[in-house]
């Protein structure tokens, strides 16, 4: 069995993401078919999906919600981290055979990733990390880039005669969440102060990447489409909340970032 990814072993990590869904049933079907999540439970209309017994995504139905606005603060993407490069290769084969629309495929030096968008406009990243000992640090900043993904090399990690993609494997997690914000420097200050996150990379004044425990990033925040955005409109679909797991707290807490995005904290180890 694969090990739990490094991203989940840090003092603070991402636990779950909640989405407000205009059509929760259709969205759940998409995440089951495309991402390979399993339905774990239902409560008060909300559908919880995950990998193995680990909940990762909660869909909260609101048929009256207005569509998400990509120019507003909110979700850029939820990044589902697979335990191994071979798992990413299996997912690529699954995407090819099921004709899943891919919007991007990148080698970020620290990770290899593919990008897509769900039917309600929520961004998704499917990725696998390179070994942490192979990441390049320059002091307290990490080297990341966006280069062409060598898809044949990733697919080549799948052993001959392999059973192929069987859904998101056990120990798949939400490795990071990338947010749309109005001002990345304000997001940086908030995550530094509220969670003690380290700033590990900046892309000019347009994006910032932050983490706990020397991970490449648990949170990304960019203003590529949302520069100057104010508080989120709670009547829109899209991101409902992000839940962080922390070794540093003994009770649950809920707070809002400067754009009204709800960030929950729960105690305990992954």
PDB file of C-alpha atoms in Angstrom:
ATOM      1  CA  UNK A   1       0.000   0.000   0.000  1.00  0.00           C
ATOM      2  CA  UNK A   2       1.232   3.491  -0.786  1.00  0.00           C
ATOM      3  CA  UNK A   3       2.337   5.865   1.923  1.00  0.00           C
ATOM      4  CA  UNK A   4       0.461   8.994   2.890  1.00  0.00           C
ATOM      5  CA  UNK A   5       1.872  11.858   0.802  1.00  0.00           C
ATOM      6  CA  UNK A   6       4.299  14.246   2.474  1.00  0.00           C
ATOM      7  CA  UNK A   7       1.784  17.095   2.050  1.00  0.00           C
ATOM      8  CA  UNK A   8      -0.466  15.508   4.698  1.00  0.00           C
ATOM      9  CA  UNK A   9       2.290  14.940   7.266  1.00  0.00           C
ATOM     10  CA  UNK A  10       3.120  18.604   7.922  1.00  0.00           C
ATOM     11  CA  UNK A  11       1.912  20.475  11.042  1.00  0.00           C
ATOM     12  CA  UNK A  12      -0.962  22.009   9.025  1.00  0.00           C
ATOM     13  CA  UNK A  13      -2.463  20.517   5.864  1.00  0.00           C
ATOM     14  CA  UNK A  14      -5.620  20.636   3.778  1.00  0.00           C
ATOM     15  CA  UNK A  15      -8.325  18.246   4.943  1.00  0.00           C
ATOM     16  CA  UNK A  16     -11.445  18.867   2.816  1.00  0.00           C
ATOM     17  CA  UNK A  17     -13.021  21.328   0.425  1.00  0.00           C
ATOM     18  CA  UNK A  18     -16.704  22.272   0.377  1.00  0.00           C
ATOM     19  CA  UNK A  19     -18.439  23.380  -2.807  1.00  0.00           C
ATOM     20  CA  UNK A  20     -21.854  24.969  -3.139  1.00  0.00           C
ATOM     21  CA  UNK A  21     -23.443  23.093  -6.039  1.00  0.00           C
ATOM     22  CA  UNK A  22     -26.330  24.123  -8.254  1.00  0.00           C
ATOM     23  CA  UNK A  23     -26.820  20.441  -9.186  1.00  0.00           C
ATOM     24  CA  UNK A  24     -25.124  18.354  -6.529  1.00  0.00           C
ATOM     25  CA  UNK A  25     -26.170  15.013  -8.013  1.00  0.00           C
ATOM     26  CA  UNK A  26     -24.658  15.768 -11.418  1.00  0.00           C
ATOM     27  CA  UNK A  27     -21.544  17.229  -9.858  1.00  0.00           C
ATOM     28  CA  UNK A  28     -21.104  14.164  -7.626  1.00  0.00           C
ATOM     29  CA  UNK A  29     -21.406  11.925 -10.678  1.00  0.00           C
ATOM     30  CA  UNK A  30     -18.688  13.963 -12.398  1.00  0.00           C
ATOM     31  CA  UNK A  31     -16.257  13.675  -9.485  1.00  0.00           C
ATOM     32  CA  UNK A  32     -16.925   9.936  -9.257  1.00  0.00           C
ATOM     33  CA  UNK A  33     -16.395   9.332 -12.985  1.00  0.00           C
ATOM     34  CA  UNK A  34     -13.596  11.789 -13.723  1.00  0.00           C
ATOM     35  CA  UNK A  35     -11.608  12.168 -10.483  1.00  0.00           C
ATOM     36  CA  UNK A  36     -12.417   8.692  -9.198  1.00  0.00           C
ATOM     37  CA  UNK A  37     -13.795   9.748  -5.819  1.00  0.00           C
ATOM     38  CA  UNK A  38     -16.221   7.482  -3.981  1.00  0.00           C
ATOM     39  CA  UNK A  39     -19.411   8.600  -2.283  1.00  0.00           C
ATOM     40  CA  UNK A  40     -18.866   8.172   1.447  1.00  0.00           C
ATOM     41  CA  UNK A  41     -21.979   9.655   3.036  1.00  0.00           C
ATOM     42  CA  UNK A  42     -24.969  11.967   2.766  1.00  0.00           C
ATOM     43  CA  UNK A  43     -26.320  14.283   5.435  1.00  0.00           C
ATOM     44  CA  UNK A  44     -28.858  17.102   5.142  1.00  0.00           C
ATOM     45  CA  UNK A  45     -28.594  16.921   1.365  1.00  0.00           C
ATOM     46  CA  UNK A  46     -24.793  17.304   1.322  1.00  0.00           C
ATOM     47  CA  UNK A  47     -22.806  14.625  -0.490  1.00  0.00           C
ATOM     48  CA  UNK A  48     -19.381  13.693   0.882  1.00  0.00           C
ATOM     49  CA  UNK A  49     -16.889  12.144  -1.536  1.00  0.00           C
ATOM     50  CA  UNK A  50     -13.441  10.799  -0.841  1.00  0.00           C
ATOM     51  CA  UNK A  51     -10.759   8.183  -1.420  1.00  0.00           C
ATOM     52  CA  UNK A  52     -10.713   5.054   0.690  1.00  0.00           C
ATOM     53  CA  UNK A  53     -12.350   6.173   3.933  1.00  0.00           C
ATOM     54  CA  UNK A  54     -10.869   9.693   3.757  1.00  0.00           C
ATOM     55  CA  UNK A  55     -13.398  12.478   3.019  1.00  0.00           C
ATOM     56  CA  UNK A  56     -12.011  15.043   0.577  1.00  0.00           C
ATOM     57  CA  UNK A  57     -14.905  16.910  -1.017  1.00  0.00           C
ATOM     58  CA  UNK A  58     -18.337  17.965   0.257  1.00  0.00           C
ATOM     59  CA  UNK A  59     -21.015  19.097  -2.202  1.00  0.00           C
ATOM     60  CA  UNK A  60     -23.690  21.288  -0.620  1.00  0.00           C
ATOM     61  CA  UNK A  61     -26.774  21.649  -2.832  1.00  0.00           C
ATOM     62  CA  UNK A  62     -28.250  25.060  -3.579  1.00  0.00           C
ATOM     63  CA  UNK A  63     -30.375  24.952  -6.725  1.00  0.00           C
ATOM     64  CA  UNK A  64     -31.071  28.686  -6.477  1.00  0.00           C
ATOM     65  CA  UNK A  65     -27.381  29.678  -6.433  1.00  0.00           C
ATOM     66  CA  UNK A  66     -26.112  31.958  -9.175  1.00  0.00           C
ATOM     67  CA  UNK A  67     -23.201  30.643 -11.251  1.00  0.00           C
ATOM     68  CA  UNK A  68     -19.723  31.314  -9.941  1.00  0.00           C
ATOM     69  CA  UNK A  69     -17.964  34.398 -11.316  1.00  0.00           C
ATOM     70  CA  UNK A  70     -14.323  33.635 -12.272  1.00  0.00           C
ATOM     71  CA  UNK A  71     -13.435  37.312 -11.823  1.00  0.00           C
ATOM     72  CA  UNK A  72     -14.459  37.238  -8.161  1.00  0.00           C
ATOM     73  CA  UNK A  73     -12.619  35.855  -5.140  1.00  0.00           C
ATOM     74  CA  UNK A  74     -13.104  32.124  -4.729  1.00  0.00           C
ATOM     75  CA  UNK A  75     -11.686  28.838  -5.945  1.00  0.00           C
ATOM     76  CA  UNK A  76      -9.030  28.669  -8.637  1.00  0.00           C
ATOM     77  CA  UNK A  77      -8.666  24.906  -8.215  1.00  0.00           C
ATOM     78  CA  UNK A  78      -8.843  22.011  -5.792  1.00  0.00           C
ATOM     79  CA  UNK A  79      -5.680  19.947  -6.221  1.00  0.00           C
ATOM     80  CA  UNK A  80      -6.092  16.208  -5.730  1.00  0.00           C
ATOM     81  CA  UNK A  81      -2.723  14.638  -4.926  1.00  0.00           C
ATOM     82  CA  UNK A  82      -2.237  11.005  -5.948  1.00  0.00           C
ATOM     83  CA  UNK A  83       0.223   8.894  -3.956  1.00  0.00           C
ATOM     84  CA  UNK A  84       2.555   7.998  -6.840  1.00  0.00           C
ATOM     85  CA  UNK A  85       3.650   8.900 -10.351  1.00  0.00           C
ATOM     86  CA  UNK A  86       2.278   5.549 -11.542  1.00  0.00           C
ATOM     87  CA  UNK A  87      -1.128   6.546 -10.149  1.00  0.00           C
ATOM     88  CA  UNK A  88      -0.940   9.727 -12.231  1.00  0.00           C
ATOM     89  CA  UNK A  89      -0.087   7.609 -15.254  1.00  0.00           C
ATOM     90  CA  UNK A  90      -3.125   5.422 -14.600  1.00  0.00           C
ATOM     91  CA  UNK A  91      -5.305   8.520 -14.357  1.00  0.00           C
ATOM     92  CA  UNK A  92      -3.935   9.841 -17.674  1.00  0.00           C
ATOM     93  CA  UNK A  93      -4.797   6.538 -19.351  1.00  0.00           C
ATOM     94  CA  UNK A  94      -8.276   6.789 -17.815  1.00  0.00           C
ATOM     95  CA  UNK A  95      -8.655  10.344 -19.147  1.00  0.00           C
ATOM     96  CA  UNK A  96      -7.614   9.238 -22.611  1.00  0.00           C
ATOM     97  CA  UNK A  97      -9.915   6.218 -22.719  1.00  0.00           C
ATOM     98  CA  UNK A  98     -12.890   8.161 -21.321  1.00  0.00           C
ATOM     99  CA  UNK A  99     -12.200  11.200 -23.541  1.00  0.00           C
ATOM    100  CA  UNK A 100     -12.006  13.510 -20.522  1.00  0.00           C
ATOM    101  CA  UNK A 101     -11.363  17.108 -21.566  1.00  0.00           C
ATOM    102  CA  UNK A 102      -8.001  18.307 -20.242  1.00  0.00           C
ATOM    103  CA  UNK A 103      -7.193  22.024 -20.207  1.00  0.00           C
ATOM    104  CA  UNK A 104      -3.536  21.862 -19.277  1.00  0.00           C
ATOM    105  CA  UNK A 105      -0.647  19.544 -18.422  1.00  0.00           C
ATOM    106  CA  UNK A 106       2.435  20.902 -16.679  1.00  0.00           C
ATOM    107  CA  UNK A 107       5.709  19.919 -15.092  1.00  0.00           C
ATOM    108  CA  UNK A 108       6.191  22.213 -12.092  1.00  0.00           C
ATOM    109  CA  UNK A 109       9.598  20.728 -11.101  1.00  0.00           C
ATOM    110  CA  UNK A 110       8.215  19.797  -7.664  1.00  0.00           C
ATOM    111  CA  UNK A 111       5.202  18.026  -9.186  1.00  0.00           C
ATOM    112  CA  UNK A 112       3.527  16.888 -12.388  1.00  0.00           C
ATOM    113  CA  UNK A 113      -0.052  17.969 -12.976  1.00  0.00           C
ATOM    114  CA  UNK A 114      -3.056  18.008 -15.256  1.00  0.00           C
ATOM    115  CA  UNK A 115      -5.870  20.562 -15.151  1.00  0.00           C
ATOM    116  CA  UNK A 116      -9.572  20.483 -15.908  1.00  0.00           C
ATOM    117  CA  UNK A 117     -12.802  22.225 -14.926  1.00  0.00           C
ATOM    118  CA  UNK A 118     -15.957  20.638 -13.534  1.00  0.00           C
ATOM    119  CA  UNK A 119     -19.405  21.340 -15.044  1.00  0.00           C
ATOM    120  CA  UNK A 120     -20.048  24.237 -12.638  1.00  0.00           C
ATOM    121  CA  UNK A 121     -16.770  26.008 -13.364  1.00  0.00           C
ATOM    122  CA  UNK A 122     -14.699  24.768 -10.420  1.00  0.00           C
ATOM    123  CA  UNK A 123     -11.059  24.206 -11.308  1.00  0.00           C
ATOM    124  CA  UNK A 124      -9.426  20.841 -10.650  1.00  0.00           C
ATOM    125  CA  UNK A 125      -5.804  19.768 -10.582  1.00  0.00           C
ATOM    126  CA  UNK A 126      -4.787  16.097 -10.592  1.00  0.00           C
ATOM    127  CA  UNK A 127      -1.146  15.742  -9.642  1.00  0.00           C
ATOM    128  CA  UNK A 128       1.684  13.686  -8.214  1.00  0.00           C
ATOM    129  CA  UNK A 129       4.644  15.082  -6.320  1.00  0.00           C
ATOM    130  CA  UNK A 130       8.262  14.437  -7.066  1.00  0.00           C
ATOM    131  CA  UNK A 131      10.261  13.261  -4.052  1.00  0.00           C
ATOM    132  CA  UNK A 132      10.738  16.088  -1.541  1.00  0.00           C
ATOM    133  CA  UNK A 133      14.476  15.382  -1.461  1.00  0.00           C
ATOM    134  CA  UNK A 134      14.584  16.254  -5.170  1.00  0.00           C
ATOM    135  CA  UNK A 135      12.965  19.682  -4.756  1.00  0.00           C
ATOM    136  CA  UNK A 136      15.322  22.622  -5.164  1.00  0.00           C
ATOM    137  CA  UNK A 137      15.309  25.294  -2.464  1.00  0.00           C
ATOM    138  CA  UNK A 138      17.062  28.636  -2.593  1.00  0.00           C
ATOM    139  CA  UNK A 139      17.084  29.538   1.078  1.00  0.00           C
ATOM    140  CA  UNK A 140      13.433  29.588   2.134  1.00  0.00           C
ATOM    141  CA  UNK A 141      12.074  29.818  -1.432  1.00  0.00           C
ATOM    142  CA  UNK A 142      11.337  26.806  -3.625  1.00  0.00           C
ATOM    143  CA  UNK A 143      12.024  26.458  -7.337  1.00  0.00           C
ATOM    144  CA  UNK A 144       8.786  25.933  -9.261  1.00  0.00           C
ATOM    145  CA  UNK A 145       8.074  26.438 -12.950  1.00  0.00           C
ATOM    146  CA  UNK A 146       5.475  25.653 -15.591  1.00  0.00           C
ATOM    147  CA  UNK A 147       6.976  23.449 -18.266  1.00  0.00           C
ATOM    148  CA  UNK A 148       5.512  20.947 -20.725  1.00  0.00           C
ATOM    149  CA  UNK A 149       4.515  17.678 -19.057  1.00  0.00           C
ATOM    150  CA  UNK A 150       6.209  14.596 -20.473  1.00  0.00           C
ATOM    151  CA  UNK A 151       3.033  12.528 -20.656  1.00  0.00           C
ATOM    152  CA  UNK A 152       4.660   9.400 -22.191  1.00  0.00           C
ATOM    153  CA  UNK A 153       7.184   9.319 -19.338  1.00  0.00           C
ATOM    154  CA  UNK A 154       4.422   9.500 -16.712  1.00  0.00           C
ATOM    155  CA  UNK A 155       2.329   6.841 -18.453  1.00  0.00           C
ATOM    156  CA  UNK A 156       5.493   4.746 -18.717  1.00  0.00           C
ATOM    157  CA  UNK A 157       5.495   4.414 -14.915  1.00  0.00           C
ATOM    158  CA  UNK A 158       2.443   2.135 -15.117  1.00  0.00           C
ATOM    159  CA  UNK A 159       3.678  -1.474 -14.957  1.00  0.00           C
ATOM    160  CA  UNK A 160       2.980  -3.834 -17.855  1.00  0.00           C
ATOM    161  CA  UNK A 161      -0.182  -5.840 -17.254  1.00  0.00           C
ATOM    162  CA  UNK A 162      -1.373  -3.358 -14.646  1.00  0.00           C
ATOM    163  CA  UNK A 163      -5.087  -3.396 -13.805  1.00  0.00           C
ATOM    164  CA  UNK A 164      -5.297   0.302 -14.650  1.00  0.00           C
ATOM    165  CA  UNK A 165      -7.257   3.093 -13.006  1.00  0.00           C
ATOM    166  CA  UNK A 166      -9.590   1.788 -10.307  1.00  0.00           C
ATOM    167  CA  UNK A 167     -10.605   5.172  -8.930  1.00  0.00           C
ATOM    168  CA  UNK A 168      -8.653   7.459  -6.624  1.00  0.00           C
ATOM    169  CA  UNK A 169      -6.421   5.137  -4.602  1.00  0.00           C
ATOM    170  CA  UNK A 170      -6.248   5.013  -0.840  1.00  0.00           C
ATOM    171  CA  UNK A 171      -4.059   7.822   0.524  1.00  0.00           C
ATOM    172  CA  UNK A 172      -5.109  10.242  -2.204  1.00  0.00           C
ATOM    173  CA  UNK A 173      -5.601  13.638  -0.544  1.00  0.00           C
ATOM    174  CA  UNK A 174      -6.308  17.265  -1.286  1.00  0.00           C
ATOM    175  CA  UNK A 175      -2.688  18.329  -1.491  1.00  0.00           C
ATOM    176  CA  UNK A 176      -3.355  22.019  -1.899  1.00  0.00           C
ATOM    177  CA  UNK A 177      -6.038  24.583  -2.650  1.00  0.00           C
ATOM    178  CA  UNK A 178      -5.434  27.479  -5.005  1.00  0.00           C
ATOM    179  CA  UNK A 179      -7.589  30.536  -4.359  1.00  0.00           C
ATOM    180  CA  UNK A 180      -8.644  33.539  -6.409  1.00  0.00           C
ATOM    181  CA  UNK A 181      -8.051  36.689  -4.378  1.00  0.00           C
ATOM    182  CA  UNK A 182      -8.133  40.442  -4.898  1.00  0.00           C
ATOM    183  CA  UNK A 183      -4.594  41.124  -3.649  1.00  0.00           C
ATOM    184  CA  UNK A 184      -2.044  38.305  -3.254  1.00  0.00           C
ATOM    185  CA  UNK A 185       0.031  40.324  -0.762  1.00  0.00           C
ATOM    186  CA  UNK A 186      -3.022  40.601   1.493  1.00  0.00           C
ATOM    187  CA  UNK A 187      -3.636  36.862   1.236  1.00  0.00           C
ATOM    188  CA  UNK A 188       0.029  36.247   2.046  1.00  0.00           C
ATOM    189  CA  UNK A 189      -0.145  38.364   5.195  1.00  0.00           C
ATOM    190  CA  UNK A 190      -3.353  36.635   6.296  1.00  0.00           C
ATOM    191  CA  UNK A 191      -2.020  33.073   5.918  1.00  0.00           C
ATOM    192  CA  UNK A 192       1.283  34.064   7.520  1.00  0.00           C
ATOM    193  CA  UNK A 193      -0.527  35.463  10.549  1.00  0.00           C
ATOM    194  CA  UNK A 194      -3.512  33.141  10.947  1.00  0.00           C
ATOM    195  CA  UNK A 195      -1.806  29.803  10.190  1.00  0.00           C
ATOM    196  CA  UNK A 196       1.884  30.549  10.550  1.00  0.00           C
ATOM    197  CA  UNK A 197       2.411  29.559   6.935  1.00  0.00           C
ATOM    198  CA  UNK A 198       5.727  30.232   5.251  1.00  0.00           C
ATOM    199  CA  UNK A 199       5.835  32.080   1.946  1.00  0.00           C
ATOM    200  CA  UNK A 200       7.712  29.704  -0.364  1.00  0.00           C
ATOM    201  CA  UNK A 201       7.276  31.396  -3.766  1.00  0.00           C
ATOM    202  CA  UNK A 202       5.925  34.538  -5.431  1.00  0.00           C
ATOM    203  CA  UNK A 203       5.127  35.116  -9.086  1.00  0.00           C
ATOM    204  CA  UNK A 204       5.633  38.861  -9.249  1.00  0.00           C
ATOM    205  CA  UNK A 205       2.704  40.583  -7.603  1.00  0.00           C
ATOM    206  CA  UNK A 206       0.202  38.236  -9.220  1.00  0.00           C
ATOM    207  CA  UNK A 207       0.477  35.027  -7.186  1.00  0.00           C
ATOM    208  CA  UNK A 208       1.873  33.717  -3.927  1.00  0.00           C
ATOM    209  CA  UNK A 209       2.427  30.188  -2.611  1.00  0.00           C
ATOM    210  CA  UNK A 210       2.425  29.291   1.072  1.00  0.00           C
ATOM    211  CA  UNK A 211       2.981  26.147   3.103  1.00  0.00           C
ATOM    212  CA  UNK A 212       3.495  24.431   6.415  1.00  0.00           C
ATOM    213  CA  UNK A 213       6.410  22.155   7.221  1.00  0.00           C
ATOM    214  CA  UNK A 214       8.488  22.770   4.092  1.00  0.00           C
ATOM    215  CA  UNK A 215       5.911  21.543   1.594  1.00  0.00           C
ATOM    216  CA  UNK A 216       5.950  23.236  -1.818  1.00  0.00           C
ATOM    217  CA  UNK A 217       2.527  24.753  -1.155  1.00  0.00           C
ATOM    218  CA  UNK A 218      -0.677  24.009   0.700  1.00  0.00           C
ATOM    219  CA  UNK A 219      -2.252  27.287  -0.410  1.00  0.00           C
ATOM    220  CA  UNK A 220      -1.864  29.246  -3.614  1.00  0.00           C
ATOM    221  CA  UNK A 221      -3.447  32.667  -4.083  1.00  0.00           C
ATOM    222  CA  UNK A 222      -3.571  34.549  -7.357  1.00  0.00           C
ATOM    223  CA  UNK A 223      -5.161  37.640  -8.892  1.00  0.00           C
ATOM    224  CA  UNK A 224      -4.759  36.535 -12.517  1.00  0.00           C
ATOM    225  CA  UNK A 225      -8.489  36.974 -13.163  1.00  0.00           C
ATOM    226  CA  UNK A 226      -9.638  38.547  -9.916  1.00  0.00           C
ATOM    227  CA  UNK A 227      -7.393  41.587  -9.332  1.00  0.00           C
ATOM    228  CA  UNK A 228      -9.081  44.029  -7.001  1.00  0.00           C
ATOM    229  CA  UNK A 229     -11.938  41.658  -6.156  1.00  0.00           C
ATOM    230  CA  UNK A 230     -13.919  42.407  -3.018  1.00  0.00           C
ATOM    231  CA  UNK A 231     -15.790  40.040  -0.720  1.00  0.00           C
ATOM    232  CA  UNK A 232     -17.391  36.958  -2.181  1.00  0.00           C
ATOM    233  CA  UNK A 233     -21.073  36.987  -3.071  1.00  0.00           C
ATOM    234  CA  UNK A 234     -22.548  34.262  -0.821  1.00  0.00           C
ATOM    235  CA  UNK A 235     -25.397  33.671  -3.267  1.00  0.00           C
ATOM    236  CA  UNK A 236     -23.037  32.242  -5.908  1.00  0.00           C
ATOM    237  CA  UNK A 237     -22.050  28.627  -6.421  1.00  0.00           C
ATOM    238  CA  UNK A 238     -18.455  27.516  -6.097  1.00  0.00           C
ATOM    239  CA  UNK A 239     -16.237  27.479  -3.056  1.00  0.00           C
ATOM    240  CA  UNK A 240     -18.161  27.136   0.213  1.00  0.00           C
ATOM    241  CA  UNK A 241     -15.232  26.515   2.567  1.00  0.00           C
ATOM    242  CA  UNK A 242     -11.758  25.060   2.964  1.00  0.00           C
ATOM    243  CA  UNK A 243     -10.975  22.857   5.946  1.00  0.00           C
ATOM    244  CA  UNK A 244      -7.425  22.752   7.291  1.00  0.00           C
ATOM    245  CA  UNK A 245      -6.146  20.077   9.656  1.00  0.00           C
ATOM    246  CA  UNK A 246      -3.745  21.333  12.329  1.00  0.00           C
ATOM    247  CA  UNK A 247      -1.562  19.682  14.952  1.00  0.00           C
ATOM    248  CA  UNK A 248      -1.391  23.046  16.711  1.00  0.00           C
ATOM    249  CA  UNK A 249      -4.998  23.393  17.899  1.00  0.00           C
ATOM    250  CA  UNK A 250      -7.210  21.499  20.310  1.00  0.00           C
ATOM    251  CA  UNK A 251     -10.614  22.647  19.060  1.00  0.00           C
ATOM    252  CA  UNK A 252     -12.405  23.466  15.853  1.00  0.00           C
ATOM    253  CA  UNK A 253     -12.500  27.052  14.605  1.00  0.00           C
ATOM    254  CA  UNK A 254     -13.950  28.963  11.671  1.00  0.00           C
ATOM    255  CA  UNK A 255     -12.641  32.237  10.275  1.00  0.00           C
ATOM    256  CA  UNK A 256     -12.879  34.198   7.050  1.00  0.00           C
ATOM    257  CA  UNK A 257     -10.078  35.466   4.876  1.00  0.00           C
ATOM    258  CA  UNK A 258     -10.206  39.098   3.661  1.00  0.00           C
ATOM    259  CA  UNK A 259     -12.598  38.099   0.843  1.00  0.00           C
ATOM    260  CA  UNK A 260     -15.070  36.271   3.031  1.00  0.00           C
ATOM    261  CA  UNK A 261     -13.831  32.815   2.083  1.00  0.00           C
ATOM    262  CA  UNK A 262     -14.600  30.496   4.994  1.00  0.00           C
ATOM    263  CA  UNK A 263     -11.539  28.656   6.334  1.00  0.00           C
ATOM    264  CA  UNK A 264     -12.239  25.988   8.943  1.00  0.00           C
ATOM    265  CA  UNK A 265      -9.635  24.411  11.212  1.00  0.00           C
ATOM    266  CA  UNK A 266      -9.909  20.990  12.836  1.00  0.00           C
ATOM    267  CA  UNK A 267      -7.427  19.424  15.243  1.00  0.00           C
ATOM    268  CA  UNK A 268      -5.512  16.240  14.758  1.00  0.00           C
ATOM    269  CA  UNK A 269      -2.999  14.477  12.574  1.00  0.00           C
ATOM    270  CA  UNK A 270      -3.697  13.119   9.108  1.00  0.00           C
TER     271      UNK A 270
END
